[in-house]
Coordinates of C-alpha atoms in Angstrom, one line a residue:
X1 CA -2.1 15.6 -16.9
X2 CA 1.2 14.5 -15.7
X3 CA 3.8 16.2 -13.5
X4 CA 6.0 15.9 -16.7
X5 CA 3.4 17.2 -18.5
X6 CA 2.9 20.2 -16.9
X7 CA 6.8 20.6 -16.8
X8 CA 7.3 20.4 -20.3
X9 CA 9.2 17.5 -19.8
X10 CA 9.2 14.8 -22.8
X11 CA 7.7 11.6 -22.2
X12 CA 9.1 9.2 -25.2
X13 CA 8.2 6.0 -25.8
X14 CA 4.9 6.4 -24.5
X15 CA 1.8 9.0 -23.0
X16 CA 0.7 9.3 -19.7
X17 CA -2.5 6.9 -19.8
X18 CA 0.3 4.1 -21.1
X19 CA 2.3 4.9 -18.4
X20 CA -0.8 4.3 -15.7
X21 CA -1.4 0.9 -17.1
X22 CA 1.9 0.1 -16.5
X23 CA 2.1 1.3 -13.5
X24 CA -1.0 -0.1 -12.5
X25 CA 0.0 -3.4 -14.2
X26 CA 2.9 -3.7 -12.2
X27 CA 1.0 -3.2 -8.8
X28 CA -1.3 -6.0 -9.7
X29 CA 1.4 -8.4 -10.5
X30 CA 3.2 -7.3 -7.0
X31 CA -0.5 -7.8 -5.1
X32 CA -0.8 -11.4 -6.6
X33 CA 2.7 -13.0 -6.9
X34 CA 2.6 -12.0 -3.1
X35 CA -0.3 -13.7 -2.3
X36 CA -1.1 -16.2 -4.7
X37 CA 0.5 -19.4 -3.5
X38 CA 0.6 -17.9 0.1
X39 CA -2.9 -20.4 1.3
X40 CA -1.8 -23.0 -0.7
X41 CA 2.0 -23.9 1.0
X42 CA 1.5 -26.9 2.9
X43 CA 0.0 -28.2 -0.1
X44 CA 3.3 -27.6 -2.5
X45 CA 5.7 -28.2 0.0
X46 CA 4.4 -31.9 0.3
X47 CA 3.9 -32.4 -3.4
X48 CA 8.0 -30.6 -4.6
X49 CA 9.3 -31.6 -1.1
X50 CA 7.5 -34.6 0.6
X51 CA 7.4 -32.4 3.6
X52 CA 4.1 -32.1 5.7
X53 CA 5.5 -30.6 8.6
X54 CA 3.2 -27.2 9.0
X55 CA 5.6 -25.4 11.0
X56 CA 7.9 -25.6 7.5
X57 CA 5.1 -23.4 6.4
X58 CA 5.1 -20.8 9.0
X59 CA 9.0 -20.4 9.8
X60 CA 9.0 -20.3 5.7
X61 CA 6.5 -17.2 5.8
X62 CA 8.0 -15.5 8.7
X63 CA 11.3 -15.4 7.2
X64 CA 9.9 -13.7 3.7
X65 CA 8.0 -11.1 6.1
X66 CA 11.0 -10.3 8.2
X67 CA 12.9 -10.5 4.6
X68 CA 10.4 -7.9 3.3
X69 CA 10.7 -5.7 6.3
X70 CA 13.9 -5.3 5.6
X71 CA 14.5 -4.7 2.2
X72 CA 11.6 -1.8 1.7
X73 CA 13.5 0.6 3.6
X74 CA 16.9 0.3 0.9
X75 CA 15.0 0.4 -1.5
X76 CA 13.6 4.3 -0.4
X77 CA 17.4 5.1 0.5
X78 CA 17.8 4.2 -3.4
X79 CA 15.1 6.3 -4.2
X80 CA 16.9 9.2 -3.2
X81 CA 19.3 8.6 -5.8
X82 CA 17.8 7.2 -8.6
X83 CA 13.9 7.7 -10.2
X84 CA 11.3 5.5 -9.0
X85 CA 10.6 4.1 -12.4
X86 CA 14.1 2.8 -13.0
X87 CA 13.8 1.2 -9.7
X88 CA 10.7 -0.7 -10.1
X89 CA 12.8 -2.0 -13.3
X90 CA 15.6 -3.2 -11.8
X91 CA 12.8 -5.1 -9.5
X92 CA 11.0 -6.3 -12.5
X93 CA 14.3 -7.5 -13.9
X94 CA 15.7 -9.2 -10.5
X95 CA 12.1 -11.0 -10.0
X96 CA 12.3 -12.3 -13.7
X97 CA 15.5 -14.2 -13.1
X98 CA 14.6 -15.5 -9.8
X99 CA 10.8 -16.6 -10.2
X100 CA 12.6 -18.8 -13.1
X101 CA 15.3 -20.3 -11.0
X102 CA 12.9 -20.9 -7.8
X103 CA 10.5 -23.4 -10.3
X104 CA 14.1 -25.4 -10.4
X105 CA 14.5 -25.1 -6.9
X106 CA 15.7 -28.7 -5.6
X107 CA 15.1 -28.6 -2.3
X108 CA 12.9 -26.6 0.9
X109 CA 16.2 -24.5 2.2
X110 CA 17.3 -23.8 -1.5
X111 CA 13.3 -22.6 -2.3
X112 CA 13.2 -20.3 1.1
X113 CA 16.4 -18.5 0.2
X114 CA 15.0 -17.7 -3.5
X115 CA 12.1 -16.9 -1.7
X116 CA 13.7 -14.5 0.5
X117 CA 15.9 -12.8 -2.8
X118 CA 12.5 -12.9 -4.4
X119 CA 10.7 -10.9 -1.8
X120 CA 13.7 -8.3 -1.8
X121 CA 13.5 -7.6 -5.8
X122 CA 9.6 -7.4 -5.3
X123 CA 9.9 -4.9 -2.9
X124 CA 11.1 -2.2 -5.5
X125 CA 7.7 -2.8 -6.8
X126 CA 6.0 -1.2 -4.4
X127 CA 7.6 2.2 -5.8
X128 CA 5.4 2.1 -8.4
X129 CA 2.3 3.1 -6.2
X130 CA 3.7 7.1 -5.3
X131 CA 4.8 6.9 -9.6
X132 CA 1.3 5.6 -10.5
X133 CA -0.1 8.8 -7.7
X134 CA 2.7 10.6 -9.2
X135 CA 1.6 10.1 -13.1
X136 CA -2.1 11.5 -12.0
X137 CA -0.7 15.3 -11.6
X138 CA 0.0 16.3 -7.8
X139 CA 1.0 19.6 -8.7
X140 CA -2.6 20.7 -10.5
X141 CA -5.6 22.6 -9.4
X142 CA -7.2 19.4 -9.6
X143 CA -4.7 17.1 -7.7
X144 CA -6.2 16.0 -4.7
X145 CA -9.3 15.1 -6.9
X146 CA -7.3 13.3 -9.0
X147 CA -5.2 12.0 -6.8
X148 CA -8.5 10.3 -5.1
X149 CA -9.3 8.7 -8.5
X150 CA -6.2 7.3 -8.6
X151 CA -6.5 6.1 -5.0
X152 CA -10.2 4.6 -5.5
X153 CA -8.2 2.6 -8.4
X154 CA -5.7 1.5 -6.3
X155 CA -8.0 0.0 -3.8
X156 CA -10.0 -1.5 -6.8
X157 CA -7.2 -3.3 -8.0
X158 CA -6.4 -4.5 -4.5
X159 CA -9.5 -6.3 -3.9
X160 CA -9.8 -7.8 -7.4
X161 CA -6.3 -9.0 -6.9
X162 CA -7.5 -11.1 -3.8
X163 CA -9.7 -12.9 -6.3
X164 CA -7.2 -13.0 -9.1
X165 CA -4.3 -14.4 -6.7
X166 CA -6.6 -17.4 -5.4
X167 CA -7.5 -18.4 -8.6
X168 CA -3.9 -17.9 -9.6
X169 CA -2.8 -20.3 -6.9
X170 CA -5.4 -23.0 -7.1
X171 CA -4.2 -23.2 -10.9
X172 CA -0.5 -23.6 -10.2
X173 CA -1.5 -26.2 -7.6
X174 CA -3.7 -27.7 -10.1
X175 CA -0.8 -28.6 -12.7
X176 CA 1.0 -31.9 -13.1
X177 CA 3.6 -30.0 -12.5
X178 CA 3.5 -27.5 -10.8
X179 CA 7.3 -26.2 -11.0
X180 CA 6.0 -25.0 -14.4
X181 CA 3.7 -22.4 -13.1
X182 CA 6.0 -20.8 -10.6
X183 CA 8.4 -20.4 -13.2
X184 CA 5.8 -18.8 -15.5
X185 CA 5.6 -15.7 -13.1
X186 CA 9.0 -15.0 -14.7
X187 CA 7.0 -13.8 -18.5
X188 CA 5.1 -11.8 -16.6
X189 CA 7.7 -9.8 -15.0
X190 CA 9.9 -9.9 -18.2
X191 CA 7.1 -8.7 -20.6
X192 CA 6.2 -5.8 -17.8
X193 CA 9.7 -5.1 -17.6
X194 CA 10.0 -4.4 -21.5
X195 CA 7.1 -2.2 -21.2
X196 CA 8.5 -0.3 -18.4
X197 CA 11.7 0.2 -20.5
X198 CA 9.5 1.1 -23.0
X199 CA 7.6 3.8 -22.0
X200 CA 8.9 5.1 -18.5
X201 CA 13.1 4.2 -19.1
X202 CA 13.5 6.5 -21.6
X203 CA 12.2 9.8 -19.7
X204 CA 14.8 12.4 -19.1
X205 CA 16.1 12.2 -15.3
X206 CA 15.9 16.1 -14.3
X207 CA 17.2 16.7 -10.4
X208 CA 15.8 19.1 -8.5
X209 CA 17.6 20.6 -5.0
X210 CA 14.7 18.5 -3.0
X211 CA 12.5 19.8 -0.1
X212 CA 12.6 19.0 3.8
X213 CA 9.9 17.3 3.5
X214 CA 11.3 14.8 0.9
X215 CA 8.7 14.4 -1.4
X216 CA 6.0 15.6 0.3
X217 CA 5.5 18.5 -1.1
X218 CA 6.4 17.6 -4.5
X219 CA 5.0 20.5 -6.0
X220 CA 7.4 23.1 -4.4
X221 CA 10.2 24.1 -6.2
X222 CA 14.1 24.5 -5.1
X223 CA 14.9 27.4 -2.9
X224 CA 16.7 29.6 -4.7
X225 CA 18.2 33.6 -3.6
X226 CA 15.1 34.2 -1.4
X227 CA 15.2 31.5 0.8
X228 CA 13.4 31.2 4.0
X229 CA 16.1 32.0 7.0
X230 CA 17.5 28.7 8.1
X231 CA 15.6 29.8 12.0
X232 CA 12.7 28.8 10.3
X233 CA 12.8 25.4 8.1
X234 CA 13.2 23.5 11.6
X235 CA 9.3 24.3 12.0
X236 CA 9.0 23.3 8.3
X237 CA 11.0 19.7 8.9
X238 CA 9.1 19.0 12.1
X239 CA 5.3 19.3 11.5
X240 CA 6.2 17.2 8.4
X241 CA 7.6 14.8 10.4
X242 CA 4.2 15.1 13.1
X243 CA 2.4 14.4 9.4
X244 CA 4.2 11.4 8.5
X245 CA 4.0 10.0 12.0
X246 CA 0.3 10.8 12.4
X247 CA 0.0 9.1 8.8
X248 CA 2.0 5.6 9.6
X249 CA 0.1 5.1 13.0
X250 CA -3.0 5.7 10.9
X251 CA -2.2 3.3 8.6
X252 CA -0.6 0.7 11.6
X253 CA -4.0 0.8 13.5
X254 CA -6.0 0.3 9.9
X255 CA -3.6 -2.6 8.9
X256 CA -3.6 -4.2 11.9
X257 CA -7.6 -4.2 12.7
X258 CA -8.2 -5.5 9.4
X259 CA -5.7 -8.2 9.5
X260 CA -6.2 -9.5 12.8
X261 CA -9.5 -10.4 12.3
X262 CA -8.7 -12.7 9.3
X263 CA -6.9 -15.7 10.7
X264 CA -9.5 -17.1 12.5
X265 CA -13.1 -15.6 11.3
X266 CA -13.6 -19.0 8.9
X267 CA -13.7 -20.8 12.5
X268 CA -15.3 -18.7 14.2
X269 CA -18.2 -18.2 11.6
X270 CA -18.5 -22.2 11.0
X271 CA -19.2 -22.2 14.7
X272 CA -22.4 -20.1 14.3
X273 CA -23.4 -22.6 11.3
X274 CA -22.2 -21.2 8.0
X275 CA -20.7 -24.5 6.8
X276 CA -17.2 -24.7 4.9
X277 CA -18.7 -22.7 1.6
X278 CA -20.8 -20.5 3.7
X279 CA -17.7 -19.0 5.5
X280 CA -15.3 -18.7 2.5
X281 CA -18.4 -16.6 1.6
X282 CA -18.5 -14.6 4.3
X283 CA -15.0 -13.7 4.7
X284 CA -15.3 -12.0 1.2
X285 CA -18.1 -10.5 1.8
X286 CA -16.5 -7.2 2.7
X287 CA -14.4 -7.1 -0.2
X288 CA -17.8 -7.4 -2.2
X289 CA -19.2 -4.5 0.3
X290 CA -16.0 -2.6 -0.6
X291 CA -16.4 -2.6 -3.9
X292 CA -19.9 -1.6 -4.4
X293 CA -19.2 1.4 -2.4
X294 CA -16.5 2.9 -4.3
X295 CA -18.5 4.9 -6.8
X296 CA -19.9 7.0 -4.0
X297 CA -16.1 8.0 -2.6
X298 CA -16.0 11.3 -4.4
X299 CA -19.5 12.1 -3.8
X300 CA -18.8 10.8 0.0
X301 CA -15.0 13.3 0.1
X302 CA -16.9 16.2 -1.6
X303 CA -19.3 16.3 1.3
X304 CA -17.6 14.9 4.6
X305 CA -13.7 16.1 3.1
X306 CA -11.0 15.3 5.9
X307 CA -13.8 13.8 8.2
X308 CA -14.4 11.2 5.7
X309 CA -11.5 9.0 7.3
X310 CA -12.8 9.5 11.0
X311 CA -16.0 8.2 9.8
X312 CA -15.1 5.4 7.6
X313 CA -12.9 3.9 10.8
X314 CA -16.0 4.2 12.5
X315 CA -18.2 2.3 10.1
X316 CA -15.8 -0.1 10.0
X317 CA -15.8 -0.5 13.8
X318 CA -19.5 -0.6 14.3
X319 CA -19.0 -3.8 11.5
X320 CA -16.5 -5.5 13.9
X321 CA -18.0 -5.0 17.0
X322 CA -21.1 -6.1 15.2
X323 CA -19.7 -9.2 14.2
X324 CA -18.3 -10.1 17.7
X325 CA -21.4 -9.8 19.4
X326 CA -23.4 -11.8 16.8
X327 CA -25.0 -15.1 17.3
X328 CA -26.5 -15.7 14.3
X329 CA -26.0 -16.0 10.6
X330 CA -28.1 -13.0 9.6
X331 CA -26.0 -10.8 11.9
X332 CA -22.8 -12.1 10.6
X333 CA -24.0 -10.9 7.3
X334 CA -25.3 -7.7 8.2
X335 CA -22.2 -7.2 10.3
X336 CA -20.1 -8.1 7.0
X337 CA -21.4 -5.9 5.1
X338 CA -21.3 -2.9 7.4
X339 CA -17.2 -3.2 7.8
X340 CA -17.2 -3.8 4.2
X341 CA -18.7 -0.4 3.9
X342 CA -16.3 1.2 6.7
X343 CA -12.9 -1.0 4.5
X344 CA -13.7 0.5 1.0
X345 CA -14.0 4.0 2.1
X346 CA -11.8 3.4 4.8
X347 CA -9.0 2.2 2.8
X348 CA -9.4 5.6 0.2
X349 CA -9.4 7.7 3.5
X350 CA -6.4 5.8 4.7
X351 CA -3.9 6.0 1.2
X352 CA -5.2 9.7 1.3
X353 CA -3.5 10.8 4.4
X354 CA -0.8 8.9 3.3
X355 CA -0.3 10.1 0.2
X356 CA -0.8 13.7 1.3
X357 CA 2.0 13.0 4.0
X358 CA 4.6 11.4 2.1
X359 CA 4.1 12.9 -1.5
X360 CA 5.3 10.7 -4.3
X361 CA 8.8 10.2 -3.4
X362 CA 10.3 7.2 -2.6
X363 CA 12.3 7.4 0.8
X364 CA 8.6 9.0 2.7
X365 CA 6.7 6.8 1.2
X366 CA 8.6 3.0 2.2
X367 CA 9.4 4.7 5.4
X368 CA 5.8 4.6 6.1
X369 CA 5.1 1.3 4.2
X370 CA 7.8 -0.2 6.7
X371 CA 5.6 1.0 10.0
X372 CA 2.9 -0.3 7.7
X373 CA 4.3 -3.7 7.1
X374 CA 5.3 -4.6 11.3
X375 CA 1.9 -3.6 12.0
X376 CA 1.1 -6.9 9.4
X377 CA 3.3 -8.8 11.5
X378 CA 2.0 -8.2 14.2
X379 CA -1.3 -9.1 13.4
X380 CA -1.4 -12.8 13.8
X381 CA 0.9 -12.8 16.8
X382 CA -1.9 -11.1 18.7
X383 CA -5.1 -12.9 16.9
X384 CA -3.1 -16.4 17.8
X385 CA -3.1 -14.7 21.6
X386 CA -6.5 -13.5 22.0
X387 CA -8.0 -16.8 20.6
X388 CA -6.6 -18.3 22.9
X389 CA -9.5 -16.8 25.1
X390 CA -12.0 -16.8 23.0
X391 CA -12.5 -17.6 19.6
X392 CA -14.5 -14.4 18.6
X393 CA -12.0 -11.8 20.8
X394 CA -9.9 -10.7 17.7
X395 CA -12.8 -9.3 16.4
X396 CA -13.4 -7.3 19.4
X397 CA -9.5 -6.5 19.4
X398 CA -9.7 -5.4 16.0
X399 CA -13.0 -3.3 16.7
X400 CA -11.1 -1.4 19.6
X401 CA -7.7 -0.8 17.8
X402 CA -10.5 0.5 14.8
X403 CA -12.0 3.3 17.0
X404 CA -8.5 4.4 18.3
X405 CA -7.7 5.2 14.8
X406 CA -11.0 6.8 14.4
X407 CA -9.6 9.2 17.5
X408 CA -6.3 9.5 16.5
X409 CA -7.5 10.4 12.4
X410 CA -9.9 13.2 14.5
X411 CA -7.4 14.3 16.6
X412 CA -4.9 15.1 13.5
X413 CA -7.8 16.6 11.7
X414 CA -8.5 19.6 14.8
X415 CA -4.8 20.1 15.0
X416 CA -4.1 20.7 11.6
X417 CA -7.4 23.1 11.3
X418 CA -6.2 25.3 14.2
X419 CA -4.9 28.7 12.8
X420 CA -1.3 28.8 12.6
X421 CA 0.5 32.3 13.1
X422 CA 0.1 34.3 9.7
X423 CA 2.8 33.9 7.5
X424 CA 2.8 35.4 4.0
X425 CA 3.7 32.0 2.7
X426 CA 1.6 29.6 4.6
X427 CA -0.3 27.3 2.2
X428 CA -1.6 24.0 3.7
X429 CA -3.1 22.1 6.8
X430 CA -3.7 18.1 7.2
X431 CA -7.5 19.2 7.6
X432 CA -7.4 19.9 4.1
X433 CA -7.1 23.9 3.8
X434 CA -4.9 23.7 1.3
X435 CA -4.1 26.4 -1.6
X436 CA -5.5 24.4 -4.8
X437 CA -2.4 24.6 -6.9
X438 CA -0.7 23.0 -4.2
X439 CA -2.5 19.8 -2.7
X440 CA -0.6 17.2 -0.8
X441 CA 1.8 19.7 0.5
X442 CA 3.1 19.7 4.2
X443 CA 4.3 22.8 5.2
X444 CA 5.3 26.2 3.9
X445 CA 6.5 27.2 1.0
X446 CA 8.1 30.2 -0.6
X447 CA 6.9 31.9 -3.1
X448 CA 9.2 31.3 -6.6
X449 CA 9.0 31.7 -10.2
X450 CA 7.2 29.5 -12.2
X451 CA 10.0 28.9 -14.4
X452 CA 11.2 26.6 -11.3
X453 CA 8.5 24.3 -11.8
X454 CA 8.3 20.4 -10.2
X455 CA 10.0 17.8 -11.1
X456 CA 9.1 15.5 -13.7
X457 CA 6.7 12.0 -12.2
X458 CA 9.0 9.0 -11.1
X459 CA 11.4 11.1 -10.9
X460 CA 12.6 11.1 -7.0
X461 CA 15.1 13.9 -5.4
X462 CA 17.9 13.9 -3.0
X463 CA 17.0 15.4 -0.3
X464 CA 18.1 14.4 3.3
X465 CA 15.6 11.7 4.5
X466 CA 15.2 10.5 8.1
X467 CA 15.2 7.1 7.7
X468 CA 9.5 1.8 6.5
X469 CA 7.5 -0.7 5.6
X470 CA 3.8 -1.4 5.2
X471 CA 1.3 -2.6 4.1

């Protein structure tokens, strides 16, 4: 059941389970139109262009990253304003027009800078992952349950999409010509945007007086005549902020290890014999490890809770270091399949805290997207470094940087569970002591009637907002 549900609130044009495959639609088009053509650049720019110059390539990716960096955190100013869902639409709609013109794009300068407007518009897509959190009920007895479905579905979608884009971008390359293909991302975005008008544009837009934490306690209501005494919402403002911190570095350290083991692992596995086909095999391994794990995640969260993401990190660790010291094809396997393990729950674990952090508002979440998103970038700076030592020591980076998130998630997890000074309204901790009808929240809050219920899904407030984004 939807936030809107629960509200009341009228959903025309559509129910909620139309709304999720939208929603979810949307985040696989975002996943593959980011990716897709991504491995197969040098390739395109020689065929449109003539040019064969590699460092094209990278000063042309660098430039859409920095581009990216930029544009996620106006977007989450704008979700202060305006609901998430018209947002993503306005994306939907920029990206149409833009993926049409950049097929016509004459030359490499003229296809960077539609590149760059391109990644801007795309960036409002990634609103739709707090409205597709949003549209599985935060505010229920049930929402942190749900809320881990809807996680587990994200992270499916995510490693089918690395599949999907490949293919994606071996076909465009494929074509006589392949200006066509580009251009053809442009239906996609047109016939999602229609369905997003559809059945999400028409909702009512109900404003709500917002929260200090700005979203992330989504399911508290306005303050109203018994307000807390303004002495005490600076406690309030700050542990949020300690949560949302604690949540990004989380997410930095994950990102990062993940990542920076990527760029040269093909090499470095073809060294120990695995041949061309061999390696491409390997380095998907883990998504295949991944995948076959998530049907244990809720059985996994209903037994380990909170400590599920301490251990995941150090599964995945144990499957890095693994790899690093290996020698051998059958330990590279092995090795694979043991991060794969620690990345499917891992990842869950990760978009948890996250999601419990920055509720499903727009400004918490792309703040923390943004810290997510340098921690990409900076990724292949330090693999390019440490293989310059040896080819193998990203790994071993990325195994270290692994367990330090392993401590940190830990860390959070005791200072959350120690017992705060007894208030009649206290009603969550990070370890995951939280009141039922109120999971996700981050800090206090009072007591209203239930006439002042939350607001409506996709629907984001005004509150102040400190400011992300990443990954």
């Amino acid at each position: 059941m939807t936030v809107a549900e629960k509200t009341g609130a009228p959903s025309p044009g559509g129910t909620a389970g139309h709304a999720k495959t939208v929603l979810i639609s949307v985040i696989g088009l975002h996943l593959v139109a980011e990716t897709a053509l991504t491995p197969f650049l040098p390739q395109l720019f020689q065929r449109l262009y003539g040019i064969e110059d590699p460092e094209a390539t990278g000063l042309y990716i660098w430039i859409c990253r920095i581009v990216g960096l930029a544009a996620l955190p106006l977007w989450g100013l704008a979700a202060r304003h305006w609901p998430l869902h018209k947002l993503v639409l306005a994306g939907l709609c920029g990206s149409a027009v833009l993926d049409l013109l950049l097929g016509l794009a004459p030359s490499y300068a003229a296809y960077t800078v539609l590149s760059t407007l391109i990644v801007t518009t795309n960036s409002a897509l990634l609103l739709a992952y707090p409205a597709f959190i949003a549209e599985h009920g935060d505010a229920s007895e049930g929402g942190e349950r749900a809320r881990l479905a809807a996680v587990c579905t994200l992270v499916v979608v995510f490693h089918l999409s690395v599949v999907v884009s490949t293919m994606v971008g071996a076909g465009v390359l494929a074509l006589p010509e392949p200006r066509i293909g580009i251009s053809a991302f442009a239906v996609l975005d047109t016939l999602l945007a229609v369905l997003t008008y559809r059945i999400l544009g028409r909702r009512p837009d109900m404003k709500t007086g917002g929260s200090a934490a700005d979203g992330a306690s989504e399911a508290a209501p306005a303050q109203t005549g018994a307000a807390a005494a303004p002495g005490a919402r600076s406690p309030n403002r700050g542990s949020w902020f300690m949560m949302l911190a604690y949540a990004a570095l989380i997410g930095v350290a994950f990102d990062f290890s993940v990542n920076v083991a990527r760029p040269f692992f093909t090499e470095f596995s073809d060294s120990l014999g695995s041949g061309s086909v061999g390696s491409a095999v390997l380095f998907f391994l883990p998504s295949v490890s991944a995948l076959a794990v998530l049907p244990l995640v809720r059985r996994c969260y209903d037994l380990l809770g909170d400590r599920l993401l301490p251990l995941a990190l150090t599964v995945g660790a144990t499957g890095l270091a693994w790899t690093w010291l290996a020698d051998a094809l059958p330990g590279l396997v092995g090795s694979r399949l043991l991060f794969g393990v620690g990345l499917g729950l891992g990842q869950v674990a990760v978009e948890l805290r996250m999601f419990r952090a920055t509720g499903t508002k727009g400004p918490a979440f792309t703040a923390v997207e943004t810290a997510r998103s340098a921690g990409l970038l900076a990724a292949p700076l330090a693999a390019t470094a440490a293989v310059s030592y040896d080819l193998a020591l990203p790994l071993a980076v990325a195994a270290a940087v692994q367990v330090g998130a392993a401590a940190l998630s830990m860390r959070r997890t005791r200072s959350a569970a120690t017992p705060a000074p007894a208030t009649p309204d206290s009603a969550v901790s990070e370890a995951g002591a939280t009141r039922p009808a109120i999971s996700g929240q981050a800090g206090p809050v009072p007591a209203v009637p239930e006439s002042q219920g939350p607001p409506p899904a996709l629907t984001a407030p005004s509150p102040a907002y400190s400011e992300e984004k990443h990954r």
